[in-house]
CSV table of C-alpha atoms and ligand atoms in Angstrom, one decimal:
chain,number,residue,atom,x,y,z
A,8,MET,CA,139.1,116.1,103.6
A,9,ARG,CA,140.3,115.5,107.2
A,10,ASP,CA,142.4,112.9,109.0
A,11,ASP,CA,141.0,111.3,112.1
A,12,PRO,CA,143.8,111.3,114.7
A,13,PHE,CA,142.7,108.3,116.3
A,14,THR,CA,142.4,105.9,113.5
A,15,ASP,CA,144.1,105.5,110.1
A,16,GLN,CA,140.9,106.7,108.5
A,17,VAL,CA,140.3,109.9,106.5
A,18,TRP,CA,136.9,111.5,106.1
A,19,THR,CA,136.1,112.9,102.8
A,20,GLN,CA,133.3,115.5,102.3
A,21,VAL,CA,131.7,114.7,99.1
A,22,SER,CA,129.1,117.2,99.0
A,23,TRP,CA,127.2,119.8,100.9
A,24,THR,CA,123.7,121.0,100.5
A,25,GLY,CA,122.6,123.7,102.8
A,26,ARG,CA,123.1,122.0,106.4
A,27,LEU,CA,123.5,118.5,104.9
A,28,PRO,CA,127.2,117.1,104.8
A,29,THR,CA,127.9,113.9,103.3
A,30,LEU,CA,130.8,112.3,104.5
A,31,PHE,CA,132.4,109.1,103.3
A,32,ARG,CA,135.1,107.2,105.3
A,33,THR,CA,138.0,105.8,103.5
A,34,THR,CA,141.2,104.0,105.1
A,35,LYS,CA,144.1,105.7,103.7
A,36,GLY,CA,142.7,105.8,100.2
A,37,GLN,CA,140.8,102.7,100.1
A,38,HIS,CA,137.0,102.9,100.2
A,39,MET,CA,135.0,100.8,102.8
A,40,SER,CA,131.8,99.2,102.4
A,41,LEU,CA,130.5,99.3,105.9
A,42,ALA,CA,126.9,100.5,106.4
A,43,ALA,CA,128.0,103.4,108.6
A,44,ASP,CA,130.0,104.8,105.5
A,45,PHE,CA,127.0,105.1,103.3
A,46,GLY,CA,125.9,108.7,104.7
A,47,LEU,CA,123.1,110.3,106.3
A,48,THR,CA,120.2,108.1,107.4
A,49,LEU,CA,116.8,109.2,106.5
A,50,THR,CA,115.8,110.2,110.1
A,51,GLN,CA,119.0,112.3,110.2
A,52,HIS,CA,118.2,114.1,106.9
A,53,VAL,CA,114.6,114.6,107.8
A,54,LEU,CA,115.9,116.1,111.2
A,55,ALA,CA,118.3,118.3,109.5
A,56,ASN,CA,115.6,119.8,107.0
A,57,GLN,CA,113.5,120.4,110.1
A,58,ALA,CA,116.2,122.6,111.5
A,59,ASP,CA,115.5,125.0,108.4
A,60,HIS,CA,112.0,125.6,109.9
A,61,PRO,CA,112.4,126.8,113.4
A,62,ASP,CA,108.7,126.8,114.1
A,63,ALA,CA,108.3,123.1,113.2
A,64,ARG,CA,106.8,121.0,115.7
A,65,GLY,CA,108.3,118.0,114.5
A,66,GLN,CA,105.2,116.2,113.2
A,67,LEU,CA,105.9,116.1,109.6
A,68,SER,CA,109.5,114.8,110.4
A,69,ALA,CA,108.1,112.0,112.5
A,70,LEU,CA,105.7,111.5,109.8
A,71,LEU,CA,108.5,111.0,107.1
A,72,THR,CA,110.4,108.9,109.6
A,73,GLN,CA,107.2,106.6,109.9
A,74,ILE,CA,106.7,106.4,106.4
A,75,GLY,CA,110.3,104.9,106.1
A,76,VAL,CA,109.3,102.3,108.9
A,77,ALA,CA,106.1,101.4,106.6
A,78,GLY,CA,108.5,101.0,103.6
A,79,LYS,CA,110.8,98.6,105.5
A,80,LEU,CA,108.1,96.4,106.6
A,81,ILE,CA,106.2,96.4,103.2
A,82,SER,CA,109.8,95.8,101.5
A,83,ALA,CA,110.2,92.9,103.8
A,84,GLN,CA,106.8,91.4,102.5
A,85,VAL,CA,107.4,92.1,98.9
A,86,ARG,CA,110.7,90.2,99.3
A,87,ARG,CA,108.7,87.1,100.5
A,88,ALA,CA,106.0,87.7,97.9
A,89,GLY,CA,106.6,84.3,95.9
A,90,LEU,CA,106.4,82.6,99.3
A,91,ILE,CA,103.1,84.1,100.3
A,92,GLU,CA,101.9,82.8,96.9
A,93,VAL,CA,102.6,79.2,97.8
A,94,TRP,CA,101.0,79.7,101.3
A,95,GLY,CA,98.1,81.3,99.3
A,96,ALA,CA,97.6,78.2,97.1
A,97,THR,CA,97.3,75.9,100.0
A,98,GLY,CA,94.1,77.5,101.5
A,99,GLU,CA,93.3,80.3,103.6
A,100,THR,CA,95.9,80.2,106.3
A,101,ASN,CA,99.5,79.6,106.1
A,102,VAL,CA,101.7,76.9,108.0
A,103,GLN,CA,101.3,79.2,111.3
A,104,GLY,CA,97.9,79.4,111.1
A,105,GLU,CA,97.7,83.1,110.0
A,106,ARG,CA,95.3,84.5,107.4
A,107,VAL,CA,96.9,84.8,103.9
A,108,GLN,CA,96.2,88.2,102.5
A,109,LYS,CA,97.2,89.7,99.0
A,110,LEU,CA,100.5,91.7,98.9
A,111,ASP,CA,98.4,95.0,97.9
A,112,GLN,CA,96.2,94.4,100.9
A,113,ILE,CA,99.1,93.7,103.1
A,114,ALA,CA,100.7,97.0,102.0
A,115,ASN,CA,97.5,99.0,102.6
A,116,ASP,CA,97.0,97.7,106.0
A,117,THR,CA,100.7,98.4,106.9
A,118,MET,CA,100.2,101.8,105.7
A,119,ILE,CA,97.1,102.6,107.6
A,120,GLU,CA,98.5,100.9,110.9
A,121,VAL,CA,101.8,102.8,110.9
A,122,LEU,CA,100.1,105.8,110.0
A,123,ARG,CA,97.3,105.7,112.5
A,124,ARG,CA,99.8,104.8,115.3
A,125,SER,CA,102.3,107.6,114.2
A,126,GLY,CA,100.0,110.4,116.1
A,127,CYS,CA,100.8,112.8,113.1
A,128,VAL,CA,97.9,111.9,110.8
A,129,ALA,CA,94.4,113.4,110.7
A,130,ALA,CA,93.0,111.4,107.8
A,131,MET,CA,94.3,109.4,104.9
A,132,ALA,CA,93.2,108.1,101.3
A,133,SER,CA,94.4,105.0,99.7
A,134,GLU,CA,93.7,103.4,96.4
A,135,GLU,CA,92.6,100.4,98.4
A,136,GLU,CA,89.9,102.3,100.3
A,137,ASP,CA,86.5,103.3,98.9
A,138,ASP,CA,86.4,106.0,101.5
A,139,PHE,CA,88.9,108.2,103.2
A,140,VAL,CA,89.9,107.2,106.6
A,141,VAL,CA,89.7,109.5,109.5
A,142,VAL,CA,92.0,109.1,112.6
A,143,GLU,CA,90.1,109.9,115.5
A,144,GLY,CA,90.8,111.2,119.1
A,145,GLU,CA,94.3,111.5,120.9
A,146,ALA,CA,96.0,109.5,117.9
A,147,SER,CA,94.7,112.1,115.3
A,148,GLY,CA,97.6,114.6,114.1
A,149,ASP,CA,98.2,117.5,111.6
A,150,TYR,CA,98.6,115.8,108.4
A,151,ILE,CA,96.5,114.4,105.7
A,152,VAL,CA,98.4,111.4,103.7
A,153,VAL,CA,97.2,110.0,100.4
A,154,PHE,CA,98.8,107.0,99.1
A,155,ASP,CA,99.0,104.2,96.6
A,156,PRO,CA,100.2,101.4,98.6
A,157,LEU,CA,101.6,99.1,96.2
A,158,ASP,CA,101.6,100.5,92.5
A,159,GLY,CA,102.0,98.3,89.6
A,160,SER,CA,99.7,95.6,90.9
A,161,SER,CA,99.9,93.6,87.4
A,162,ASN,CA,103.7,93.2,88.3
A,163,ILE,CA,103.2,91.9,92.2
A,164,ASP,CA,102.9,88.2,91.3
A,165,VAL,CA,105.9,88.0,88.8
A,166,GLY,CA,108.8,89.5,90.7
A,167,VAL,CA,108.8,92.9,88.7
A,168,SER,CA,109.5,96.1,90.5
A,169,ILE,CA,106.7,97.8,92.1
A,170,GLY,CA,106.3,100.7,94.8
A,171,THR,CA,104.3,102.9,97.2
A,172,ILE,CA,103.4,106.5,96.4
A,173,PHE,CA,102.6,109.0,99.1
A,174,GLY,CA,101.7,112.8,99.2
A,175,ILE,CA,101.2,114.8,102.5
A,176,TYR,CA,98.7,117.7,103.1
A,177,ARG,CA,98.7,120.0,106.2
A,178,GLN,CA,95.1,119.7,107.6
A,179,THR,CA,93.8,123.0,108.8
A,180,PRO,CA,93.8,123.1,112.6
A,181,SER,CA,90.5,122.8,114.5
A,182,GLU,CA,88.5,122.0,110.9
A,183,LYS,CA,86.6,119.0,111.0
A,184,VAL,CA,88.0,116.4,108.4
A,185,SER,CA,85.7,116.3,105.5
A,186,LEU,CA,85.8,115.0,101.9
A,187,ASP,CA,87.1,118.8,101.1
A,188,SER,CA,89.9,118.3,103.3
A,189,ILE,CA,91.3,115.5,101.2
A,190,LEU,CA,90.4,117.0,97.6
A,191,LYS,CA,93.4,119.5,97.6
A,192,SER,CA,95.2,120.6,94.5
A,193,GLY,CA,98.5,118.9,94.4
A,194,ARG,CA,100.1,122.2,94.6
A,195,GLU,CA,99.1,122.3,98.4
A,196,GLN,CA,101.4,119.1,99.2
A,197,VAL,CA,103.9,119.9,101.6
A,198,ALA,CA,105.7,116.6,100.9
A,199,ALA,CA,105.7,113.7,98.7
A,200,GLY,CA,107.4,110.6,97.7
A,201,TYR,CA,107.6,107.0,96.9
A,202,ILE,CA,109.3,103.8,97.8
A,203,VAL,CA,110.6,101.4,94.9
A,204,TYR,CA,110.8,97.8,95.8
A,205,GLY,CA,113.3,96.7,93.1
A,206,SER,CA,116.8,95.5,92.8
A,207,SER,CA,117.3,97.5,95.9
A,208,THR,CA,114.7,99.4,98.0
A,209,VAL,CA,114.7,103.0,97.5
A,210,LEU,CA,112.7,105.9,99.2
A,211,VAL,CA,112.9,109.3,97.6
A,212,TYR,CA,111.1,112.2,98.9
A,213,SER,CA,111.0,116.0,98.9
A,214,ALA,CA,109.6,118.4,101.2
A,215,GLY,CA,109.8,121.0,98.4
A,216,ARG,CA,113.3,122.1,98.3
A,217,THR,CA,115.2,119.2,97.1
A,218,VAL,CA,114.6,115.7,95.9
A,219,ASP,CA,116.6,113.0,97.7
A,220,CYS,CA,117.0,109.4,97.6
A,221,PHE,CA,117.6,106.7,100.2
A,222,THR,CA,118.6,103.2,99.6
A,223,LEU,CA,117.6,100.5,102.3
A,224,ASP,CA,120.7,98.8,103.6
A,225,PRO,CA,119.2,95.3,104.5
A,226,SER,CA,122.0,94.5,107.0
A,227,SER,CA,121.5,97.4,109.4
A,228,GLY,CA,117.7,97.9,108.4
A,229,GLU,CA,118.4,101.7,107.7
A,230,PHE,CA,117.8,103.9,104.7
A,231,PHE,CA,120.9,105.9,103.8
A,232,LEU,CA,121.3,108.9,101.7
A,233,THR,CA,122.4,107.8,98.2
A,234,ARG,CA,121.3,110.4,95.9
A,235,GLN,CA,121.3,114.1,96.9
A,236,ASP,CA,119.6,116.9,95.4
A,237,VAL,CA,118.6,115.0,92.2
A,238,ARG,CA,117.8,116.9,89.2
A,239,MET,CA,115.7,115.4,86.4
A,240,PRO,CA,118.1,115.4,83.1
A,241,SER,CA,116.4,118.0,80.8
A,242,ARG,CA,116.8,115.8,77.6
A,243,THR,CA,114.4,112.8,77.0
A,244,THR,CA,116.6,109.9,76.2
A,245,LEU,CA,113.9,107.2,77.3
A,246,LEU,CA,110.3,107.0,76.3
A,247,SER,CA,107.8,105.1,78.4
A,248,LEU,CA,104.3,104.3,77.5
A,249,ASN,CA,102.1,101.4,76.5
A,250,GLU,CA,102.5,101.6,72.8
A,251,CYS,CA,99.6,98.9,72.6
A,252,ASN,CA,97.0,101.6,73.5
A,253,GLU,CA,97.8,103.3,70.1
A,254,PRO,CA,94.1,102.5,68.7
A,255,TYR,CA,92.8,104.6,71.6
A,256,TRP,CA,95.3,107.5,71.2
A,257,GLU,CA,94.4,111.0,70.4
A,258,THR,CA,96.2,112.3,67.2
A,259,TRP,CA,98.9,114.4,69.1
A,260,VAL,CA,100.5,111.5,70.4
A,261,PRO,CA,101.9,109.8,67.4
A,262,LYS,CA,103.2,113.5,66.6
A,263,LEU,CA,105.0,113.6,69.8
A,264,LEU,CA,106.5,110.4,69.5
A,265,SER,CA,107.8,110.9,66.0
A,266,SER,CA,109.2,114.1,67.3
A,267,VAL,CA,111.3,112.5,70.2
A,268,LYS,CA,112.4,109.5,68.1
A,269,GLY,CA,113.2,111.8,65.2
A,270,ARG,CA,115.9,112.9,67.3
A,271,ASN,CA,117.9,109.8,66.8
A,272,GLU,CA,120.6,110.3,64.3
A,273,PRO,CA,121.5,107.7,61.5
A,274,ASN,CA,124.5,106.1,63.2
A,275,HIS,CA,123.5,107.1,66.9
A,276,ARG,CA,120.4,106.3,68.9
A,277,THR,CA,120.0,109.1,71.5
A,278,VAL,CA,116.4,107.9,72.4
A,279,SER,CA,115.4,104.6,73.5
A,280,ALA,CA,112.2,102.9,75.0
A,281,ARG,CA,111.8,101.6,78.4
A,282,HIS,CA,108.4,100.6,80.0
A,283,ILE,CA,108.1,98.4,83.0
A,284,GLY,CA,104.2,99.1,83.5
A,285,SER,CA,104.8,100.0,87.0
A,286,LEU,CA,104.3,103.9,87.0
A,287,VAL,CA,106.3,104.6,90.0
A,288,VAL,CA,109.2,102.6,88.8
A,289,ASP,CA,109.0,104.0,85.4
A,290,PHE,CA,109.0,107.4,86.8
A,291,HIS,CA,111.9,106.7,89.2
A,292,ARG,CA,114.3,105.5,86.2
A,293,ASN,CA,113.1,108.4,84.2
A,294,LEU,CA,113.9,111.1,87.0
A,295,VAL,CA,117.5,109.7,87.5
A,296,LYS,CA,118.1,109.1,83.6
A,297,GLY,CA,116.1,111.6,81.8
A,298,GLY,CA,112.8,110.0,80.6
A,299,LEU,CA,109.4,110.9,79.3
A,300,TYR,CA,106.4,108.8,80.7
A,301,LEU,CA,103.0,109.1,79.1
A,302,TYR,CA,99.6,107.6,79.8
A,303,PRO,CA,97.3,110.0,77.7
A,304,ILE,CA,93.5,109.7,78.1
A,305,ASN,CA,91.7,107.2,76.0
A,306,ALA,CA,90.2,109.2,72.7
A,307,ILE,CA,87.2,107.0,72.7
A,308,SER,CA,86.2,106.8,76.4
A,309,GLY,CA,87.6,110.3,77.1
A,310,ARG,CA,88.9,109.1,80.6
A,311,GLY,CA,92.4,108.7,81.8
A,312,LYS,CA,93.8,105.6,83.8
A,313,LEU,CA,95.9,107.1,86.4
A,314,ARG,CA,94.7,108.5,89.7
A,315,LEU,CA,95.2,111.8,90.3
A,316,LEU,CA,95.3,112.1,94.1
A,317,TYR,CA,97.8,109.4,95.0
A,318,GLU,CA,99.6,108.5,91.9
A,319,CYS,CA,99.8,111.6,89.6
A,320,ASN,CA,100.2,114.4,92.2
A,321,PRO,CA,102.9,112.9,94.2
A,322,LEU,CA,105.1,112.2,91.2
A,323,ALA,CA,104.2,115.6,89.8
A,324,PHE,CA,105.6,117.2,93.2
A,325,ILE,CA,108.6,115.5,92.7
A,326,ALA,CA,109.1,116.0,89.1
A,327,GLU,CA,108.7,119.8,89.5
A,328,VAL,CA,111.2,119.9,92.5
A,329,ALA,CA,113.7,118.1,90.3
A,330,GLY,CA,113.3,120.5,87.4
A,331,GLY,CA,110.8,118.4,85.3
A,332,ALA,CA,107.3,118.7,84.7
A,333,ALA,CA,103.9,117.0,84.7
A,334,SER,CA,100.6,117.9,82.8
A,335,ASP,CA,97.3,116.3,81.8
A,336,GLY,CA,97.8,117.9,78.4
A,337,HIS,CA,96.1,121.1,79.4
A,338,THR,CA,96.8,121.9,82.9
A,339,ALA,CA,99.9,121.3,85.3
A,340,ILE,CA,98.7,118.1,87.2
A,341,LEU,CA,99.4,120.0,90.5
A,342,ASP,CA,97.1,123.0,89.7
A,343,ILE,CA,94.0,120.3,88.8
A,344,LYS,CA,91.3,120.7,91.5
A,345,PRO,CA,90.3,117.4,92.4
A,346,GLU,CA,86.5,116.4,92.3
A,347,LYS,CA,86.6,112.8,93.5
A,348,LEU,CA,88.9,110.7,95.6
A,349,HIS,CA,89.6,108.2,92.9
A,350,GLN,CA,89.7,110.6,90.0
A,351,ARG,CA,91.6,109.5,86.8
A,352,VAL,CA,93.6,111.8,84.6
A,353,GLY,CA,95.7,111.8,81.7
A,354,LEU,CA,99.4,112.0,82.6
A,355,ILE,CA,102.4,113.4,80.7
A,356,ILE,CA,105.5,113.7,83.1
A,357,GLY,CA,109.2,114.2,82.7
A,358,PRO,CA,111.6,116.7,81.1
A,359,ALA,CA,109.9,120.1,81.2
A,360,ASP,CA,110.7,120.9,77.3
A,361,ASP,CA,109.0,117.7,76.1
A,362,VAL,CA,106.0,118.1,78.6
A,363,ALA,CA,105.4,121.6,77.0
A,364,LEU,CA,105.6,120.2,73.5
A,365,ALA,CA,102.9,117.7,74.3
A,366,GLU,CA,100.7,120.9,75.3
A,367,THR,CA,101.5,122.6,72.3
A,368,LEU,CA,100.7,119.6,70.2
A,369,ILE,CA,97.4,119.1,71.9
A,370,ASN,CA,96.5,122.9,71.6
A,371,GLU,CA,97.2,122.7,67.9
A,372,ALA,CA,95.0,119.6,67.5
B,407,FDP,P1,98.5,98.4,87.3
B,407,FDP,O1,97.2,98.6,86.3
B,407,FDP,O2,99.2,97.0,87.2
B,407,FDP,O3,98.2,98.8,88.9
B,407,FDP,O4,98.0,102.7,88.0
B,407,FDP,C1,98.3,101.4,87.9
B,407,FDP,C2,99.2,100.9,86.8
B,407,FDP,O5,99.7,99.6,87.0
B,407,FDP,C3,100.5,101.7,86.6
B,407,FDP,O6,101.5,101.4,87.7
B,407,FDP,C4,101.1,101.3,85.3
B,407,FDP,O7,102.0,102.1,84.7
B,407,FDP,C5,99.7,101.4,84.6
B,407,FDP,O8,99.0,101.0,85.6
B,407,FDP,C6,99.6,100.1,83.4
B,407,FDP,O9,98.6,100.2,83.0
B,407,FDP,P2,98.3,99.3,81.4
B,407,FDP,O10,98.3,98.0,81.9
B,407,FDP,O11,97.1,99.6,81.0
B,407,FDP,O12,99.3,99.8,80.5
């Protein structure tokens, strides 16, 4: 704690990770709520991380900052979602004569345009695009970005939280971009994260060392560091899955559920259920509170629902850095070698012990 000699303010250092101090300002013991008191901005945080890599050329920092810009633009549109719906109902154009687009299309176009202009991206793959998108010429950069522009599509029109998920890979310099440049295992991600458009807009990213969360302050338009070096709680206190898929479950799923629910004591519930139906938002809550999310493969079709490249891999990256785990039941998600751009897998993600328990039950089946 140090006194500011020029004002009556006191700066309190509340935490220090590596070279990242977080300072909160109080006026002689009283907390202030100015945006400037919220801590480091996303840009400051990213640049401080870059200082740990003296050989870095700054492109990854610029890219992460630009993803923050895309997040703000998408967030602004998400907040107007109901209004866009009203315009859409009147025809193909809104009152200003603009073409009405669906929100997931707007989010996709926003990501593609911001990333293309960033000068940091060689190619990208999106849930909304059949094929990968190459950035040609001088605008091309050193990275490949995979993303789901708006995860939780069935929640878009009903005011329920949704999000953007992204994973970042380094493109081998001088190598021409091909499908193989995109089909890399999640382990090769250099950074990953997501943005949740919920009660507040929260951006979470990791470049492999820590997982950090930033909350958008609407008045200043800045993302401020609000959770530092997040660790996923090691005990499962929440279960998230669509229980109506029960007829299509393999036999291990009910066994896992009864094992977790069986931890409840006669007079004390230690495990509860929470399922929003937007993977990224369910994951974010579980990351902070300690929850296990399951979307197992369909036992009849043998197929999973969630996409490996731009849904499961980025979240698995965040989970592992935060001390959790993610698996398809046989292999760590990050070790699966993708064969297709829009490949689907089964997903078990959350506290490492319970992901391991699921794998054991699957092996015993
Ligand atoms: P949605 O179908 O609404 O786009 O992967 C997409 C996803 O949502 C996840 O966000 C969500 O958790 C899951 O699918 C929901 O699927 P079910 O409706 O089959 O439960």
